[in-house]
Structures are given as structure tokens and as C-alpha cells.
Amino acid sequence: MRPSPNPRKTTGIRALGKVEIAPLRAAVLALPEAVWDAENARKPNRFDVLGQTRHIVFRFIADARDWRGSYDCPPWAGWRALLEPVLAQAVRPYGYARGQFPRVMLARMPAGGVIHPHTDANPAALWPHKIHVPLLTNAAVVCSFGGVQHHFAEGAAVEVDNIGPHWVHNRGETDRIHLIFEYFDADQPDPAWRAPLLAQGAAR
């Protein structure tokens, strides 16, 4: 059975509203370069399309086929108190009683940086909502989702279509830093393709 995406996901972008980012933003901007370098060196998400973008990963999936299995990365414990209020505000419009965050990370794109056109093709990316909260940006940062170019303002949470082609260009002179995370409803029934896919992987 061919995996199909969650019908609740956006096919372009979905504005989720403004969130209070000041405490988190201040802590992120105070991070030494050495911390960014060290965390980026051990990140689990290594893809050529990401170019020079560096990451600090707080939570990640244990299996690229399964969004329900995730784990805390070492930075999560120290950052949780700053991250959770932002996450909670951003996802309030969904109204899920038992929402889960399988992947949570910071993404720092340098001035002149490019994230090349791609799709998030692994099965675990097909089900959760993919959400961005810009913490630092500039007017020359442009991204494309659903075939439309956008600029996301600081503190504005936005769900994006990660399974369609998308790209980002930072044409400005300053870095762009986003909090990026996934979110799904733990009470939503699994798609029919999940169990056979996991069973197939276990049999290998």
C-alpha cells in the first residue's frame, strides 16, 4: 500500500497566529558559536539539500517510518522550559487533547544560505503537521511552499507543506533562525499503511 499523507495537513501554508518568543529568542541569540558547531556536528538530520544550515536538535524520531516513536536529545532538558510555552501557543488552533511533538529543533541559515528544492519524503514526515516559528529573520528571506513564495515574520507560527516541493533562500545579510517542529494528534487513528510498513521493516 502506497503511503498517503495526513488529510489534516496543509497543502500550502496555514497561519497559526503570533506567539510570544522573547525569552526563547534571547536565549538562542546568546548561544556561543561553539555550541552551534558542536550540536550541529552530532545532529541526526544530515541531508545535502540543507546546505550550510546548522541545527540544534531537541527531539527526534527513532525510525524514519514512524512518527509515534521519538526521543529526547541531550539539549532538551535544559531548553524544555523555554520551548514548551512557545510550542503550546503555536499549536493551540489545532485543539488536540493529546498532541505530540516527535521532532523539535532550531535551524540557523546563514546570510546567503540556500535550502535546495526538496520534499520531506520519509514516511514519518507524512503524518505530523510541520510548523515554523521564526526567531530571527530579515526581509530578504524567501521560501516557497505550495508553489507560492512567502516571507515569514518573527514570532508568527506557520504550518507548511513539507511533503510538496519547497525551498528557502536567505538573500539578506543576517542569519535566519527558526524553531521548527512536528505535531500530531495522538488520538487520530493511524493510516492503514503504517502497520504493514513497520512489519515489513521488522522482517528485514
PDB file of C-alpha atoms in Angstrom:
ATOM      1  CA  MET A   1       0.000   0.000   0.000  1.00  0.00           C
ATOM      2  CA  ARG A   2       1.400   3.376  -1.019  1.00  0.00           C
ATOM      3  CA  PRO A   3       1.675   5.763   1.958  1.00  0.00           C
ATOM      4  CA  SER A   4      -0.718   8.689   1.731  1.00  0.00           C
ATOM      5  CA  PRO A   5      -0.342  11.938   3.683  1.00  0.00           C
ATOM      6  CA  ASN A   6      -2.473  13.002   6.615  1.00  0.00           C
ATOM      7  CA  PRO A   7      -5.553  14.746   5.171  1.00  0.00           C
ATOM      8  CA  ARG A   8      -5.345  17.275   8.023  1.00  0.00           C
ATOM      9  CA  LYS A   9      -2.024  18.643   6.760  1.00  0.00           C
ATOM     10  CA  THR A  10      -1.931  21.884   4.815  1.00  0.00           C
ATOM     11  CA  THR A  11      -1.167  21.788   1.103  1.00  0.00           C
ATOM     12  CA  GLY A  12       0.409  25.258   1.178  1.00  0.00           C
ATOM     13  CA  ILE A  13       0.762  27.205   4.388  1.00  0.00           C
ATOM     14  CA  ARG A  14      -1.540  27.722   7.362  1.00  0.00           C
ATOM     15  CA  ALA A  15      -1.060  30.779   9.568  1.00  0.00           C
ATOM     16  CA  LEU A  16      -1.393  29.809  13.242  1.00  0.00           C
ATOM     17  CA  GLY A  17      -1.010  33.278  14.756  1.00  0.00           C
ATOM     18  CA  LYS A  18       1.535  35.229  16.772  1.00  0.00           C
ATOM     19  CA  VAL A  19       3.299  33.612  19.727  1.00  0.00           C
ATOM     20  CA  GLU A  20       5.452  35.077  22.495  1.00  0.00           C
ATOM     21  CA  ILE A  21       9.040  34.291  21.569  1.00  0.00           C
ATOM     22  CA  ALA A  22      11.030  36.888  23.540  1.00  0.00           C
ATOM     23  CA  PRO A  23      12.553  34.633  26.264  1.00  0.00           C
ATOM     24  CA  LEU A  24      13.397  31.849  23.811  1.00  0.00           C
ATOM     25  CA  ARG A  25      14.727  34.279  21.220  1.00  0.00           C
ATOM     26  CA  ALA A  26      17.023  35.962  23.752  1.00  0.00           C
ATOM     27  CA  ALA A  27      18.438  32.619  24.883  1.00  0.00           C
ATOM     28  CA  VAL A  28      19.008  31.470  21.300  1.00  0.00           C
ATOM     29  CA  LEU A  29      20.744  34.688  20.275  1.00  0.00           C
ATOM     30  CA  ALA A  30      23.055  34.388  23.294  1.00  0.00           C
ATOM     31  CA  LEU A  31      24.316  30.956  22.251  1.00  0.00           C
ATOM     32  CA  PRO A  32      28.046  30.832  21.512  1.00  0.00           C
ATOM     33  CA  GLU A  33      29.171  29.740  18.065  1.00  0.00           C
ATOM     34  CA  ALA A  34      30.905  26.774  19.673  1.00  0.00           C
ATOM     35  CA  VAL A  35      27.550  25.422  20.872  1.00  0.00           C
ATOM     36  CA  TRP A  36      26.017  25.707  17.421  1.00  0.00           C
ATOM     37  CA  ASP A  37      29.024  23.936  15.924  1.00  0.00           C
ATOM     38  CA  ALA A  38      29.026  21.137  18.500  1.00  0.00           C
ATOM     39  CA  GLU A  39      25.290  20.456  18.285  1.00  0.00           C
ATOM     40  CA  ASN A  40      25.302  20.622  14.511  1.00  0.00           C
ATOM     41  CA  ALA A  41      28.125  18.083  14.412  1.00  0.00           C
ATOM     42  CA  ARG A  42      26.013  15.496  16.224  1.00  0.00           C
ATOM     43  CA  LYS A  43      22.614  16.185  14.652  1.00  0.00           C
ATOM     44  CA  PRO A  44      20.697  13.191  13.259  1.00  0.00           C
ATOM     45  CA  ASN A  45      19.246  15.129  10.287  1.00  0.00           C
ATOM     46  CA  ARG A  46      22.073  15.209   7.749  1.00  0.00           C
ATOM     47  CA  PHE A  47      20.836  15.992   4.245  1.00  0.00           C
ATOM     48  CA  ASP A  48      22.769  17.663   1.428  1.00  0.00           C
ATOM     49  CA  VAL A  49      19.772  19.807   0.454  1.00  0.00           C
ATOM     50  CA  LEU A  50      20.070  21.702   3.749  1.00  0.00           C
ATOM     51  CA  GLY A  51      23.285  23.333   2.578  1.00  0.00           C
ATOM     52  CA  GLN A  52      25.058  25.331   5.290  1.00  0.00           C
ATOM     53  CA  THR A  53      22.076  25.365   7.632  1.00  0.00           C
ATOM     54  CA  ARG A  54      23.078  24.375  11.166  1.00  0.00           C
ATOM     55  CA  HIS A  55      20.744  22.719  13.663  1.00  0.00           C
ATOM     56  CA  ILE A  56      20.289  22.178  17.361  1.00  0.00           C
ATOM     57  CA  VAL A  57      18.018  19.157  17.723  1.00  0.00           C
ATOM     58  CA  PHE A  58      15.891  18.779  20.858  1.00  0.00           C
ATOM     59  CA  ARG A  59      13.660  15.837  19.914  1.00  0.00           C
ATOM     60  CA  PHE A  60      13.857  13.397  17.006  1.00  0.00           C
ATOM     61  CA  ILE A  61      12.238  10.268  15.641  1.00  0.00           C
ATOM     62  CA  ALA A  62      13.766   6.881  16.321  1.00  0.00           C
ATOM     63  CA  ASP A  63      12.636   5.428  12.972  1.00  0.00           C
ATOM     64  CA  ALA A  64      12.108   7.283   9.678  1.00  0.00           C
ATOM     65  CA  ARG A  65       8.957   5.217   9.111  1.00  0.00           C
ATOM     66  CA  ASP A  66       7.257   6.000  12.416  1.00  0.00           C
ATOM     67  CA  TRP A  67       6.291   9.419  13.824  1.00  0.00           C
ATOM     68  CA  ARG A  68       4.982   7.824  17.022  1.00  0.00           C
ATOM     69  CA  GLY A  69       8.421   6.790  18.224  1.00  0.00           C
ATOM     70  CA  SER A  70      10.621   9.721  19.235  1.00  0.00           C
ATOM     71  CA  TYR A  71      13.266  10.508  21.816  1.00  0.00           C
ATOM     72  CA  ASP A  72      14.731  13.451  23.710  1.00  0.00           C
ATOM     73  CA  CYS A  73      18.142  14.683  22.581  1.00  0.00           C
ATOM     74  CA  PRO A  74      20.655  15.978  25.170  1.00  0.00           C
ATOM     75  CA  PRO A  75      19.725  19.700  24.822  1.00  0.00           C
ATOM     76  CA  TRP A  76      16.020  19.091  25.519  1.00  0.00           C
ATOM     77  CA  ALA A  77      16.282  19.005  29.303  1.00  0.00           C
ATOM     78  CA  GLY A  78      17.982  22.388  29.518  1.00  0.00           C
ATOM     79  CA  TRP A  79      15.713  24.070  26.966  1.00  0.00           C
ATOM     80  CA  ARG A  80      12.367  22.496  27.754  1.00  0.00           C
ATOM     81  CA  ALA A  81      11.127  25.317  29.993  1.00  0.00           C
ATOM     82  CA  LEU A  82      11.745  27.863  27.227  1.00  0.00           C
ATOM     83  CA  LEU A  83      10.441  25.709  24.379  1.00  0.00           C
ATOM     84  CA  GLU A  84       7.209  24.321  25.793  1.00  0.00           C
ATOM     85  CA  PRO A  85       5.346  27.665  26.130  1.00  0.00           C
ATOM     86  CA  VAL A  86       6.154  28.519  22.505  1.00  0.00           C
ATOM     87  CA  LEU A  87       5.135  25.062  21.291  1.00  0.00           C
ATOM     88  CA  ALA A  88       1.867  25.210  23.250  1.00  0.00           C
ATOM     89  CA  GLN A  89       0.919  28.632  21.897  1.00  0.00           C
ATOM     90  CA  ALA A  90       1.729  27.687  18.315  1.00  0.00           C
ATOM     91  CA  VAL A  91      -0.442  24.548  18.272  1.00  0.00           C
ATOM     92  CA  ARG A  92      -3.433  25.931  20.171  1.00  0.00           C
ATOM     93  CA  PRO A  93      -5.501  26.333  16.954  1.00  0.00           C
ATOM     94  CA  TYR A  94      -5.496  22.564  16.397  1.00  0.00           C
ATOM     95  CA  GLY A  95      -7.312  21.802  19.639  1.00  0.00           C
ATOM     96  CA  TYR A  96      -5.801  18.339  20.074  1.00  0.00           C
ATOM     97  CA  ALA A  97      -6.262  16.880  23.561  1.00  0.00           C
ATOM     98  CA  ARG A  98      -3.161  14.685  23.261  1.00  0.00           C
ATOM     99  CA  GLY A  99      -0.853  16.365  20.787  1.00  0.00           C
ATOM    100  CA  GLN A 100       2.707  15.059  20.444  1.00  0.00           C
ATOM    101  CA  PHE A 101       5.947  16.646  19.223  1.00  0.00           C
ATOM    102  CA  PRO A 102       8.099  13.988  17.522  1.00  0.00           C
ATOM    103  CA  ARG A 103      10.709  16.413  16.141  1.00  0.00           C
ATOM    104  CA  VAL A 104      11.774  19.760  17.608  1.00  0.00           C
ATOM    105  CA  MET A 105      14.836  21.736  16.513  1.00  0.00           C
ATOM    106  CA  LEU A 106      16.419  25.096  15.807  1.00  0.00           C
ATOM    107  CA  ALA A 107      17.566  25.753  12.246  1.00  0.00           C
ATOM    108  CA  ARG A 108      20.086  28.514  11.544  1.00  0.00           C
ATOM    109  CA  MET A 109      20.590  29.521   7.927  1.00  0.00           C
ATOM    110  CA  PRO A 110      23.494  31.903   7.274  1.00  0.00           C
ATOM    111  CA  ALA A 111      23.307  35.028   5.156  1.00  0.00           C
ATOM    112  CA  GLY A 112      23.381  33.900   1.544  1.00  0.00           C
ATOM    113  CA  GLY A 113      22.323  30.385   2.529  1.00  0.00           C
ATOM    114  CA  VAL A 114      20.101  28.127   0.457  1.00  0.00           C
ATOM    115  CA  ILE A 115      17.941  25.118   1.242  1.00  0.00           C
ATOM    116  CA  HIS A 116      17.549  23.493  -2.133  1.00  0.00           C
ATOM    117  CA  PRO A 117      14.203  22.330  -3.571  1.00  0.00           C
ATOM    118  CA  HIS A 118      13.198  19.055  -1.980  1.00  0.00           C
ATOM    119  CA  THR A 119      10.379  17.129  -0.323  1.00  0.00           C
ATOM    120  CA  ASP A 120      10.380  15.504   3.123  1.00  0.00           C
ATOM    121  CA  ALA A 121       9.958  12.043   1.700  1.00  0.00           C
ATOM    122  CA  ASN A 122      10.365   9.678   4.655  1.00  0.00           C
ATOM    123  CA  PRO A 123       7.098   8.071   5.820  1.00  0.00           C
ATOM    124  CA  ALA A 124       7.323   9.631   9.297  1.00  0.00           C
ATOM    125  CA  ALA A 125       7.061  13.077   7.683  1.00  0.00           C
ATOM    126  CA  LEU A 126       3.741  12.283   6.005  1.00  0.00           C
ATOM    127  CA  TRP A 127       1.551  12.455   9.093  1.00  0.00           C
ATOM    128  CA  PRO A 128       2.557  15.236  11.542  1.00  0.00           C
ATOM    129  CA  HIS A 129       1.986  18.913  10.888  1.00  0.00           C
ATOM    130  CA  LYS A 130       5.274  20.719  10.124  1.00  0.00           C
ATOM    131  CA  ILE A 131       5.436  24.087  11.897  1.00  0.00           C
ATOM    132  CA  HIS A 132       7.884  27.002  11.758  1.00  0.00           C
ATOM    133  CA  VAL A 133       8.251  29.827  14.282  1.00  0.00           C
ATOM    134  CA  PRO A 134      10.801  32.417  13.085  1.00  0.00           C
ATOM    135  CA  LEU A 135      13.001  33.705  15.911  1.00  0.00           C
ATOM    136  CA  LEU A 136      15.326  35.796  13.742  1.00  0.00           C
ATOM    137  CA  THR A 137      14.877  36.779  10.115  1.00  0.00           C
ATOM    138  CA  ASN A 138      15.310  39.571   7.614  1.00  0.00           C
ATOM    139  CA  ALA A 139      13.181  40.976   4.822  1.00  0.00           C
ATOM    140  CA  ALA A 140      15.217  39.220   2.134  1.00  0.00           C
ATOM    141  CA  VAL A 141      14.469  35.667   3.349  1.00  0.00           C
ATOM    142  CA  VAL A 142      12.151  33.974   0.869  1.00  0.00           C
ATOM    143  CA  CYS A 143      10.686  30.476   0.967  1.00  0.00           C
ATOM    144  CA  SER A 144       8.391  28.548  -1.358  1.00  0.00           C
ATOM    145  CA  PHE A 145       5.611  26.185  -0.282  1.00  0.00           C
ATOM    146  CA  GLY A 146       2.789  25.006  -2.485  1.00  0.00           C
ATOM    147  CA  GLY A 147       4.372  26.801  -5.416  1.00  0.00           C
ATOM    148  CA  VAL A 148       3.957  30.214  -3.753  1.00  0.00           C
ATOM    149  CA  GLN A 149       6.753  32.377  -2.349  1.00  0.00           C
ATOM    150  CA  HIS A 150       6.450  33.646   1.218  1.00  0.00           C
ATOM    151  CA  HIS A 151       8.256  35.613   3.899  1.00  0.00           C
ATOM    152  CA  PHE A 152       7.515  34.577   7.490  1.00  0.00           C
ATOM    153  CA  ALA A 153       7.652  37.260  10.193  1.00  0.00           C
ATOM    154  CA  GLU A 154       9.349  36.794  13.561  1.00  0.00           C
ATOM    155  CA  GLY A 155       7.030  35.270  16.125  1.00  0.00           C
ATOM    156  CA  ALA A 156       4.404  34.181  13.582  1.00  0.00           C
ATOM    157  CA  ALA A 157       3.745  30.429  13.750  1.00  0.00           C
ATOM    158  CA  VAL A 158       3.055  28.832  10.364  1.00  0.00           C
ATOM    159  CA  GLU A 159       2.278  25.281   9.310  1.00  0.00           C
ATOM    160  CA  VAL A 160       3.940  24.431   5.994  1.00  0.00           C
ATOM    161  CA  ASP A 161       3.511  21.747   3.364  1.00  0.00           C
ATOM    162  CA  ASN A 162       6.681  19.726   3.857  1.00  0.00           C
ATOM    163  CA  ILE A 163       5.740  16.857   1.568  1.00  0.00           C
ATOM    164  CA  GLY A 164       5.409  19.037  -1.504  1.00  0.00           C
ATOM    165  CA  PRO A 165       8.435  20.684  -3.172  1.00  0.00           C
ATOM    166  CA  HIS A 166       9.827  23.546  -1.080  1.00  0.00           C
ATOM    167  CA  TRP A 167      12.955  25.684  -0.823  1.00  0.00           C
ATOM    168  CA  VAL A 168      14.434  28.627   1.103  1.00  0.00           C
ATOM    169  CA  HIS A 169      16.839  31.425   0.126  1.00  0.00           C
ATOM    170  CA  ASN A 170      18.357  33.839   2.629  1.00  0.00           C
ATOM    171  CA  ARG A 171      19.265  36.714   0.346  1.00  0.00           C
ATOM    172  CA  GLY A 172      19.875  39.069   3.264  1.00  0.00           C
ATOM    173  CA  GLU A 173      22.959  39.974   5.280  1.00  0.00           C
ATOM    174  CA  THR A 174      21.944  38.378   8.592  1.00  0.00           C
ATOM    175  CA  ASP A 175      21.168  34.839   9.723  1.00  0.00           C
ATOM    176  CA  ARG A 176      17.723  33.332   9.749  1.00  0.00           C
ATOM    177  CA  ILE A 177      16.844  31.185  12.790  1.00  0.00           C
ATOM    178  CA  HIS A 178      13.612  29.214  13.004  1.00  0.00           C
ATOM    179  CA  LEU A 179      12.161  26.936  15.633  1.00  0.00           C
ATOM    180  CA  ILE A 180      10.908  24.014  13.537  1.00  0.00           C
ATOM    181  CA  PHE A 181       8.831  21.167  14.889  1.00  0.00           C
ATOM    182  CA  GLU A 182       6.307  18.482  14.044  1.00  0.00           C
ATOM    183  CA  TYR A 183       2.977  17.944  15.771  1.00  0.00           C
ATOM    184  CA  PHE A 184       0.332  15.241  15.544  1.00  0.00           C
ATOM    185  CA  ASP A 185      -2.860  14.139  17.270  1.00  0.00           C
ATOM    186  CA  ALA A 186      -2.174  11.005  19.299  1.00  0.00           C
ATOM    187  CA  ASP A 187      -5.921  10.222  19.212  1.00  0.00           C
ATOM    188  CA  GLN A 188      -6.153  10.304  15.411  1.00  0.00           C
ATOM    189  CA  PRO A 189      -6.376   6.756  14.007  1.00  0.00           C
ATOM    190  CA  ASP A 190      -3.236   5.568  12.260  1.00  0.00           C
ATOM    191  CA  PRO A 191      -3.324   5.313   8.477  1.00  0.00           C
ATOM    192  CA  ALA A 192      -3.810   1.820   7.083  1.00  0.00           C
ATOM    193  CA  TRP A 193      -0.283   1.802   5.680  1.00  0.00           C
ATOM    194  CA  ARG A 194       1.572   2.317   8.989  1.00  0.00           C
ATOM    195  CA  ALA A 195       1.349  -1.214  10.451  1.00  0.00           C
ATOM    196  CA  PRO A 196       2.350  -3.068   7.245  1.00  0.00           C
ATOM    197  CA  LEU A 197       5.234  -0.671   6.723  1.00  0.00           C
ATOM    198  CA  LEU A 198       6.579  -1.262  10.230  1.00  0.00           C
ATOM    199  CA  ALA A 199       6.065  -5.007   9.917  1.00  0.00           C
ATOM    200  CA  GLN A 200       7.928  -5.022   6.638  1.00  0.00           C
ATOM    201  CA  GLY A 201      10.856  -3.209   8.252  1.00  0.00           C
ATOM    202  CA  ALA A 202      10.899  -5.565  11.233  1.00  0.00           C
ATOM    203  CA  ALA A 203      11.074  -8.576   8.935  1.00  0.00           C
ATOM    204  CA  ARG A 204      14.252  -7.387   7.228  1.00  0.00           C
TER     205      ARG A 204
END
